[in-house]
């Protein structure tokens, strides 16, 4: 096949017959990026964390570029990475109640690629610390991040879901205790949960875990870099870190509220002995002895250097200032929700999440989400789950602060438009199908038919699209693929197992090679 780049019909193939000039290629990437949701500007309430600090992107990009080709595989060959990694772990430990002068002076940790990897490794360490348990189990609140389920799946550990109170959205210590059995190797809790931004009763849960001789992991991936600053600002943050005696490990993502570019999380353990089973080593082959603290072997130094530069540039004073701006933005957005007839906060904000639901049957949340999108506000729909109603999630960052005053009127306007449009009405047979179909009964033909009916996949597959984004939200979008209220209504009508299967099929339709 001849390359068509010269006749003005370049299809954007990754490997053209003849290489293209750098300027042209960068222009192509920029053009592709134009279809994305806006990463900056304070109007995207999921996926991205923007402090709106002038010059920070450039600084992080320069640091990233300078270390992008350095390999974290061997810390003796590239001591620069080891030094930056140790400094990041030290900063996280100190922020979260560990280090010299605390009651957790021996905290150690590793830098991972993200929250999911940190949680998988916390589960691995707990599993491998108990070789005596043939069929290990973990007790995890249903509001904890889906990455725990992924860890359980990958590591063949059974997941015991702990119910939460439908009003407080928190698990009780008693419910956690009831879920612990002789084969439990780890108890998890969130500070805070992603979906609702609620901090679990960590002290009580950790006490129960310690009493049973079980590790307790605090997932502070989302809030570990905001709660300490909010506490310093005088907010009532409950104990959730190494100050709590039974907490054995904590995860905190630097690519969230530390505002570092993607690809950096820190997993901390109270002692080196607790961390030891996290490592993997292998010498029984003719090549180099592989010693990996984390899942990846070859690791780019880029994200680590970028995070290091970000933290050093912002400093404690910077994070405190950004936390104050975020706190004020959260308060303003929550007020806007309270002031909108037919909407109710699902939880009183206690961190950096605003989460609301509809109390009015004529106000369909998924339609509201579309109306907000039409007004330039990108929110995250969350499907109903058990007793919990569908909701809208807002991850609030410092960049939102200057936008808050615009949000209230737009929310009111969008709510009025959603009421006028009325709730999504799926054809009765589709609702019945969604409610009764078992995942196994989903044939490729049925999936293709559903995808076509919903405008997914097929020709749209050339555009980038994603589903099941951060926190297991219904859908994300990009390019020419824009899942809407109808898709969310269909998913909402389906039980979780069918939602998973449908989205797996839809994402499979999107992830097709282009030639
Ligand atoms: C509480 C919590 N834990 C874990 C994760 C997973 O993090 P990542 O998407 O970086 O893998 C998230 C992501 O939003 C989160 O909010």
XYZ file of C-alpha atoms and ligand atoms in Angstrom:
531
model
C 0.000 0.000 0.000
C 1.460 3.366 -0.877
C 1.578 6.076 1.702
C -0.876 8.835 1.045
C 0.789 11.479 3.160
C 1.975 13.467 0.156
C -1.359 13.918 -1.496
C -2.867 15.611 1.498
C -4.784 12.569 2.698
C -2.619 11.396 5.564
C -4.713 9.082 7.686
C -2.542 9.611 10.735
C -0.895 6.221 10.622
C 1.757 5.745 13.285
C 4.353 4.401 10.852
C 4.334 6.298 7.550
C 6.553 5.083 4.698
C 8.688 8.167 5.020
C 9.268 9.917 8.282
C 7.656 13.285 8.792
C 9.223 16.515 10.065
C 9.039 17.106 13.825
C 6.896 20.222 13.465
C 4.365 18.392 11.364
C 4.180 15.481 13.783
C 3.694 17.753 16.762
C 0.959 19.527 14.837
C -0.744 16.173 14.282
C -0.655 15.339 17.984
C -2.029 18.773 18.780
C -4.832 18.278 16.293
C -5.717 14.921 17.857
C -5.660 16.490 21.320
C -8.187 19.084 20.211
C -10.884 16.413 20.465
C -10.113 15.719 24.128
C -11.914 17.079 27.113
C -10.156 20.171 28.493
C -7.392 19.175 30.936
C -7.029 22.764 32.103
C -9.453 25.530 32.907
C -11.371 24.072 35.848
C -14.326 22.663 33.917
C -13.466 18.957 33.918
C -14.389 17.294 37.208
C -12.666 13.926 36.773
C -9.521 12.350 35.352
C -7.335 15.451 35.636
C -5.899 17.477 38.510
C -5.077 21.057 37.660
C -3.595 23.546 40.121
C -3.584 26.350 37.523
C -0.109 27.405 38.595
C 1.613 29.334 35.787
C 4.803 27.671 34.563
C 4.249 24.382 36.428
C 3.447 22.365 33.302
C 6.590 23.606 31.604
C 8.713 22.847 34.643
C 7.323 19.317 34.994
C 7.686 18.673 31.259
C 11.328 19.776 31.315
C 12.113 17.563 34.305
C 10.228 14.690 32.648
C 12.140 15.068 29.406
C 15.472 15.136 31.207
C 14.857 11.751 32.839
C 12.531 10.065 30.355
C 15.201 7.667 29.124
C 16.569 6.814 32.529
C 15.596 3.316 33.662
C 14.418 2.628 37.188
C 15.151 -1.064 36.630
C 18.560 -0.718 38.260
C 18.914 1.889 41.005
C 22.676 1.364 41.128
C 23.066 2.409 37.484
C 20.890 5.509 37.825
C 21.342 6.906 41.332
C 19.520 10.084 40.313
C 16.258 8.154 40.200
C 16.898 6.417 43.484
C 17.595 9.766 45.127
C 14.417 11.349 43.761
C 12.335 8.291 44.614
C 13.623 8.214 48.189
C 12.923 11.932 48.525
C 9.343 11.471 47.278
C 8.777 8.586 49.695
C 10.208 10.660 52.535
C 7.932 13.590 51.722
C 4.869 11.331 51.583
C 5.821 9.551 54.810
C 6.305 12.821 56.661
C 3.026 14.223 55.373
C 1.193 11.083 56.472
C 2.387 10.822 60.048
C 5.568 8.799 59.569
C 9.301 9.400 59.753
C 11.666 10.672 62.444
C 10.016 11.809 65.651
C 6.690 10.085 64.974
C 5.266 6.816 66.238
C 6.050 5.341 62.808
C 9.741 6.200 62.463
C 10.651 3.266 60.218
C 8.214 3.897 57.365
C 9.526 2.776 53.971
C 7.903 2.896 50.575
C 8.069 2.613 46.824
C 7.067 4.820 43.946
C 4.585 3.085 41.667
C 2.889 4.059 38.431
C -0.449 4.937 40.011
C -3.067 4.157 42.594
C -4.053 0.857 41.061
C -0.495 -0.436 41.145
C -0.081 0.725 44.738
C -3.218 -1.148 45.783
C -2.264 -4.300 43.884
C 1.102 -4.264 45.657
C -0.472 -3.670 49.071
C -2.610 -6.755 48.480
C 0.363 -8.748 47.170
C 2.455 -7.860 50.206
C -0.377 -8.899 52.520
C -0.979 -12.122 50.620
C 2.664 -13.151 50.467
C 3.218 -12.342 54.122
C 0.836 -15.181 54.944
C 2.028 -18.291 53.094
C 0.208 -20.292 55.778
C -3.152 -19.152 54.337
C -4.039 -21.333 51.363
C -6.996 -19.260 50.165
C -6.368 -15.657 51.232
C -9.166 -13.097 51.481
C -9.374 -9.305 51.816
C -12.150 -7.345 53.532
C -12.966 -4.227 51.528
C -15.804 -1.700 51.928
C -18.045 -1.605 48.853
C -17.224 2.092 48.520
C -13.481 1.391 48.244
C -11.899 1.843 44.848
C -12.467 -0.843 42.219
C -8.703 -1.342 42.076
C -9.010 -3.572 45.155
C -11.292 -5.851 43.132
C -8.747 -5.777 40.341
C -5.991 -6.697 42.800
C -8.082 -9.561 44.134
C -8.727 -10.747 40.594
C -5.115 -10.532 39.468
C -3.732 -12.117 42.624
C -6.400 -14.793 43.096
C -7.401 -13.441 46.473
C -11.073 -13.576 47.480
C -12.830 -10.251 48.014
C -15.182 -9.913 50.987
C -17.248 -6.779 50.437
C -18.095 -4.819 53.570
C -21.447 -3.005 53.377
C -21.680 0.708 54.104
C -24.381 2.680 55.857
C -26.613 4.127 53.104
C -26.730 7.482 54.889
C -23.154 8.014 56.082
C -21.703 6.017 53.152
C -19.152 4.573 55.582
C -18.549 1.023 56.784
C -18.849 0.504 60.525
C -16.026 -1.119 62.446
C -18.523 -3.824 63.421
C -19.244 -4.594 59.763
C -15.513 -4.830 59.095
C -15.097 -7.119 62.108
C -17.875 -9.345 60.795
C -16.082 -9.659 57.454
C -12.779 -10.748 59.001
C -12.171 -14.476 59.135
C -9.192 -16.764 59.691
C -8.097 -16.390 56.059
C -8.304 -12.589 55.949
C -4.888 -11.141 55.120
C -5.849 -7.487 54.657
C -8.497 -4.997 55.669
C -8.905 -1.893 53.537
C -10.460 1.502 54.063
C -10.528 4.816 52.215
C -9.424 8.328 53.131
C -11.531 9.374 51.394
C -13.550 7.192 49.021
C -13.397 8.317 45.414
C -17.101 8.132 44.637
C -18.391 10.213 47.546
C -15.309 11.807 49.124
C -16.126 10.320 52.524
C -13.392 9.386 55.029
C -13.930 5.954 56.580
C -13.582 5.528 60.371
C -9.932 4.554 59.997
C -9.054 4.495 63.713
C -11.900 2.098 64.554
C -11.287 -0.112 61.536
C -7.535 -0.268 62.146
C -8.184 -1.233 65.775
C -10.431 -4.082 64.675
C -7.819 -5.240 62.143
C -4.999 -5.027 64.681
C -7.086 -6.970 67.179
C -7.459 -9.733 64.609
C -3.769 -9.624 63.688
C -4.556 -8.470 60.156
C -2.879 -5.758 58.097
C -4.849 -2.556 57.496
C -4.310 -0.548 54.309
C -5.558 3.028 54.079
C -6.265 3.977 50.485
C -5.383 7.651 50.539
C -4.615 7.642 46.814
C -7.165 10.370 46.305
C -7.000 12.314 49.556
C -3.586 11.669 51.004
C -2.224 14.876 49.520
C -5.188 17.049 50.539
C -6.406 15.907 53.957
C -3.169 16.889 55.773
C -3.293 20.410 54.305
C -7.000 20.725 55.037
C -6.268 19.730 58.636
C -3.563 22.404 58.866
C -6.138 24.875 57.577
C -8.343 23.971 60.541
C -10.776 21.575 58.890
C -11.995 18.681 61.067
C -10.047 15.800 59.483
C -10.309 12.550 61.474
C -7.177 10.489 62.147
C -6.397 8.416 59.073
C -2.618 8.094 58.729
C 0.320 6.444 60.525
C -0.684 8.306 63.687
C -3.290 5.519 63.918
C -1.528 2.548 65.498
C -3.101 -0.283 63.483
C -2.505 1.268 60.045
C 0.136 -0.869 58.338
C 0.249 0.705 54.873
C -0.982 3.815 53.050
C -1.134 4.712 49.370
C -1.094 8.282 48.073
C -1.092 9.315 44.426
C 1.193 12.170 43.466
C -0.492 12.387 40.071
C -3.691 13.432 41.795
C -3.551 16.223 44.383
C 0.234 16.611 44.392
C -0.465 17.862 40.854
C 2.361 15.856 39.255
C 1.967 14.569 35.686
C 0.487 11.083 35.364
C 2.369 7.994 36.416
C 3.306 8.472 40.082
C 1.910 7.074 43.303
C 3.598 6.204 46.585
C 2.953 3.046 48.587
C 4.132 3.329 52.195
C 4.549 0.557 54.768
C 4.973 1.152 58.480
C 8.100 -1.040 58.625
C 10.593 -2.630 56.218
C 9.368 -6.066 57.353
C 5.838 -5.246 56.228
C 7.164 -4.145 52.824
C 9.473 -7.120 52.238
C 6.883 -9.453 50.616
C 6.016 -6.707 48.121
C 9.327 -7.311 46.300
C 9.864 -9.836 43.534
C 13.306 -11.274 42.851
C 14.406 -13.887 40.343
C 17.900 -15.214 39.713
C 17.046 -18.601 38.185
C 17.773 -17.701 34.537
C 20.902 -16.837 32.617
C 20.266 -13.080 32.476
C 20.520 -10.390 35.154
C 19.011 -11.079 38.531
C 15.717 -9.267 38.484
C 14.792 -7.449 41.677
C 11.594 -5.455 41.352
C 10.008 -3.553 44.226
C 7.011 -2.763 41.979
C 5.114 -4.420 39.140
C 6.978 -2.808 36.263
C 10.575 -3.783 35.662
C 11.795 -1.164 33.191
C 10.472 2.147 34.472
C 10.880 5.573 32.947
C 12.456 8.165 35.173
C 10.241 10.815 33.573
C 7.250 10.706 35.933
C 9.475 10.465 39.021
C 11.588 13.465 38.005
C 8.478 15.435 37.072
C 6.889 14.699 40.451
C 10.106 15.623 42.258
C 10.262 18.952 40.420
C 6.563 19.608 41.074
C 6.812 19.014 44.820
C 9.953 21.082 45.198
C 8.488 23.943 43.198
C 5.151 24.074 44.977
C 6.461 23.401 48.483
C 4.371 23.180 51.633
C 3.268 26.792 51.290
C 2.091 26.155 47.735
C 0.094 23.054 48.653
C -1.476 24.855 51.578
C -2.546 27.690 49.295
C -3.922 25.263 46.701
C -5.795 23.317 49.381
C -7.394 26.529 50.635
C -8.504 27.430 47.105
C -9.876 23.929 46.601
C -11.718 23.975 49.923
C -13.371 27.267 48.982
C -14.287 25.907 45.557
C -15.860 22.822 47.144
C -17.917 25.044 49.453
C -19.092 27.156 46.511
C -20.060 24.176 44.370
C -21.861 22.519 47.288
C -23.821 25.742 47.821
C -24.768 25.720 44.144
C -26.113 22.175 44.519
C -28.007 23.061 47.707
C -29.529 26.026 45.907
C -30.801 23.950 42.982
C -34.302 22.600 43.393
C -34.444 18.837 42.943
C -30.804 18.154 43.774
C -29.381 16.853 47.031
C -25.809 16.374 48.212
C -25.290 12.659 48.697
C -22.708 13.439 51.362
C -21.713 16.654 53.058
C -18.325 17.460 51.489
C -15.465 16.678 53.854
C -12.628 16.584 51.360
C -12.430 17.597 47.703
C -15.450 15.832 46.237
C -18.922 17.178 45.622
C -21.395 14.391 44.954
C -25.084 14.937 44.398
C -28.192 13.091 43.413
C -31.674 13.963 42.189
C -34.701 14.004 44.462
C -37.086 14.829 41.650
C -38.271 12.073 39.301
C -38.654 14.638 36.512
C -34.994 15.623 36.821
C -32.959 12.817 35.255
C -29.348 13.041 36.436
C -27.983 11.573 33.224
C -29.850 14.171 31.175
C -28.533 16.823 33.550
C -24.987 15.596 32.922
C -25.524 16.038 29.180
C -26.962 19.509 29.711
C -23.942 20.455 31.805
C -21.651 19.099 29.101
C -23.449 21.256 26.560
C -22.625 24.226 28.800
C -18.936 23.271 28.978
C -18.980 21.494 32.380
C -17.679 17.936 32.262
C -19.001 15.995 35.236
C -18.884 12.287 36.030
C -22.104 10.276 36.219
C -22.123 7.422 38.742
C -24.604 4.602 38.285
C -26.953 3.461 41.031
C -25.538 0.708 43.215
C -27.489 -1.356 45.728
C -29.307 1.100 48.008
C -27.349 4.025 46.638
C -28.977 6.173 43.967
C -27.279 7.311 40.772
C -25.208 10.406 41.395
C -22.983 12.999 39.821
C -19.369 13.190 40.956
C -17.214 16.300 40.921
C -13.505 15.980 41.669
C -12.635 19.520 42.633
C -9.147 20.941 42.109
C -7.629 24.344 42.690
C -8.255 25.346 39.060
C -12.008 25.237 39.723
C -11.869 28.126 42.205
C -12.111 30.947 39.635
C -14.971 29.134 37.842
C -17.266 28.593 40.828
C -19.373 31.688 40.340
C -20.234 30.550 36.802
C -21.253 27.070 37.911
C -24.350 27.917 39.976
C -26.295 29.708 37.212
C -25.275 27.051 34.672
C -26.362 24.259 37.018
C -29.761 25.902 37.506
C -30.079 26.429 33.786
C -29.034 22.851 33.008
C -31.488 21.491 35.586
C -34.326 23.489 34.015
C -33.362 22.194 30.572
C -33.155 18.607 31.855
C -36.621 18.899 33.368
C -37.967 20.301 30.142
C -36.392 17.450 28.171
C -37.728 14.890 30.617
C -36.127 11.638 31.772
C -34.597 9.202 29.312
C -37.207 6.740 28.174
C -35.634 3.556 27.013
C -37.805 1.292 24.896
C -39.533 -1.081 27.339
C -38.021 -4.134 25.682
C -34.520 -2.677 26.104
C -35.078 -2.010 29.815
C -36.435 -5.523 30.241
C -33.483 -6.929 28.337
C -30.993 -4.982 30.479
C -32.628 -6.153 33.683
C -32.875 -9.807 32.759
C -30.021 -10.546 30.386
C -27.174 -12.535 31.882
C -23.652 -11.621 30.764
C -23.165 -15.110 29.317
C -26.140 -14.620 27.031
C -24.518 -11.615 25.370
C -23.678 -12.781 21.882
C -21.392 -10.750 19.598
C -24.437 -10.031 17.423
C -26.406 -8.691 20.380
C -23.489 -6.495 21.436
C -23.023 -5.185 17.906
C -26.754 -4.458 17.669
C -26.775 -2.641 21.005
C -23.642 -0.708 20.090
C -25.163 0.356 16.812
C -28.448 1.330 18.468
C -26.532 3.422 20.971
C -24.178 4.932 18.408
C -21.097 3.241 19.851
C -18.226 1.469 18.139
C -18.320 0.788 14.414
C -17.224 3.826 12.462
C -16.631 5.710 15.687
C -13.930 3.234 16.640
C -11.323 5.348 14.909
C -11.853 8.037 17.491
C -10.384 7.597 20.907
C -12.957 6.620 23.467
C -12.900 5.175 26.922
C -15.360 3.713 29.293
C -15.323 2.925 32.964
C -13.021 5.734 33.925
C -11.495 6.761 37.211
C -13.620 5.429 40.019
C -15.721 3.174 37.806
C -17.880 5.953 36.450
C -20.276 5.156 33.698
C -18.450 6.495 30.736
C -15.827 8.847 29.489
C -15.545 10.109 26.000
C -13.380 11.659 23.396
C -13.207 12.440 19.713
C -16.324 11.531 17.818
C -17.649 9.201 20.484
C -19.847 10.822 23.092
C -21.793 8.438 25.293
C -24.876 10.169 26.519
C -27.818 9.889 28.872
C -29.299 7.022 26.877
C -26.178 4.910 27.301
C -26.041 5.706 31.008
C -29.745 4.940 31.433
C -29.252 1.561 29.783
C -26.245 0.769 31.938
C -28.113 1.941 35.017
C -30.913 -0.498 34.261
C -28.439 -3.377 34.122
C -26.928 -5.216 37.099
C -23.166 -4.725 37.680
C -22.100 -7.950 35.963
C -23.928 -6.962 32.793
C -22.605 -3.392 32.962
C -19.093 -4.782 33.105
C -19.643 -7.090 30.192
C -21.332 -4.443 28.038
C -18.570 -1.922 28.670
C -15.875 -4.499 28.033
C -17.518 -5.233 24.700
C -17.902 -1.550 23.859
C -14.298 -0.742 24.760
C -13.248 -3.752 22.705
C -15.072 -2.196 19.774
C -13.187 1.057 20.301
C -9.782 -0.518 20.669
C -9.202 -1.582 17.103
C -6.005 -0.990 15.170
C -6.025 1.720 12.531
C -4.042 1.103 9.348
C -9.298 6.300 46.269
C -8.649 5.841 44.999
N -7.903 4.732 45.005
C -7.309 4.270 43.893
C -7.454 4.910 42.686
C -6.815 4.355 41.439
O -5.813 5.229 40.998
P -5.228 5.187 39.520
O -6.321 5.606 38.607
O -4.092 6.150 39.616
O -4.761 3.802 39.245
C -8.227 6.082 42.635
C -8.453 6.779 41.365
O -9.251 7.675 41.257
C -8.832 6.557 43.820
O -9.594 7.653 43.822
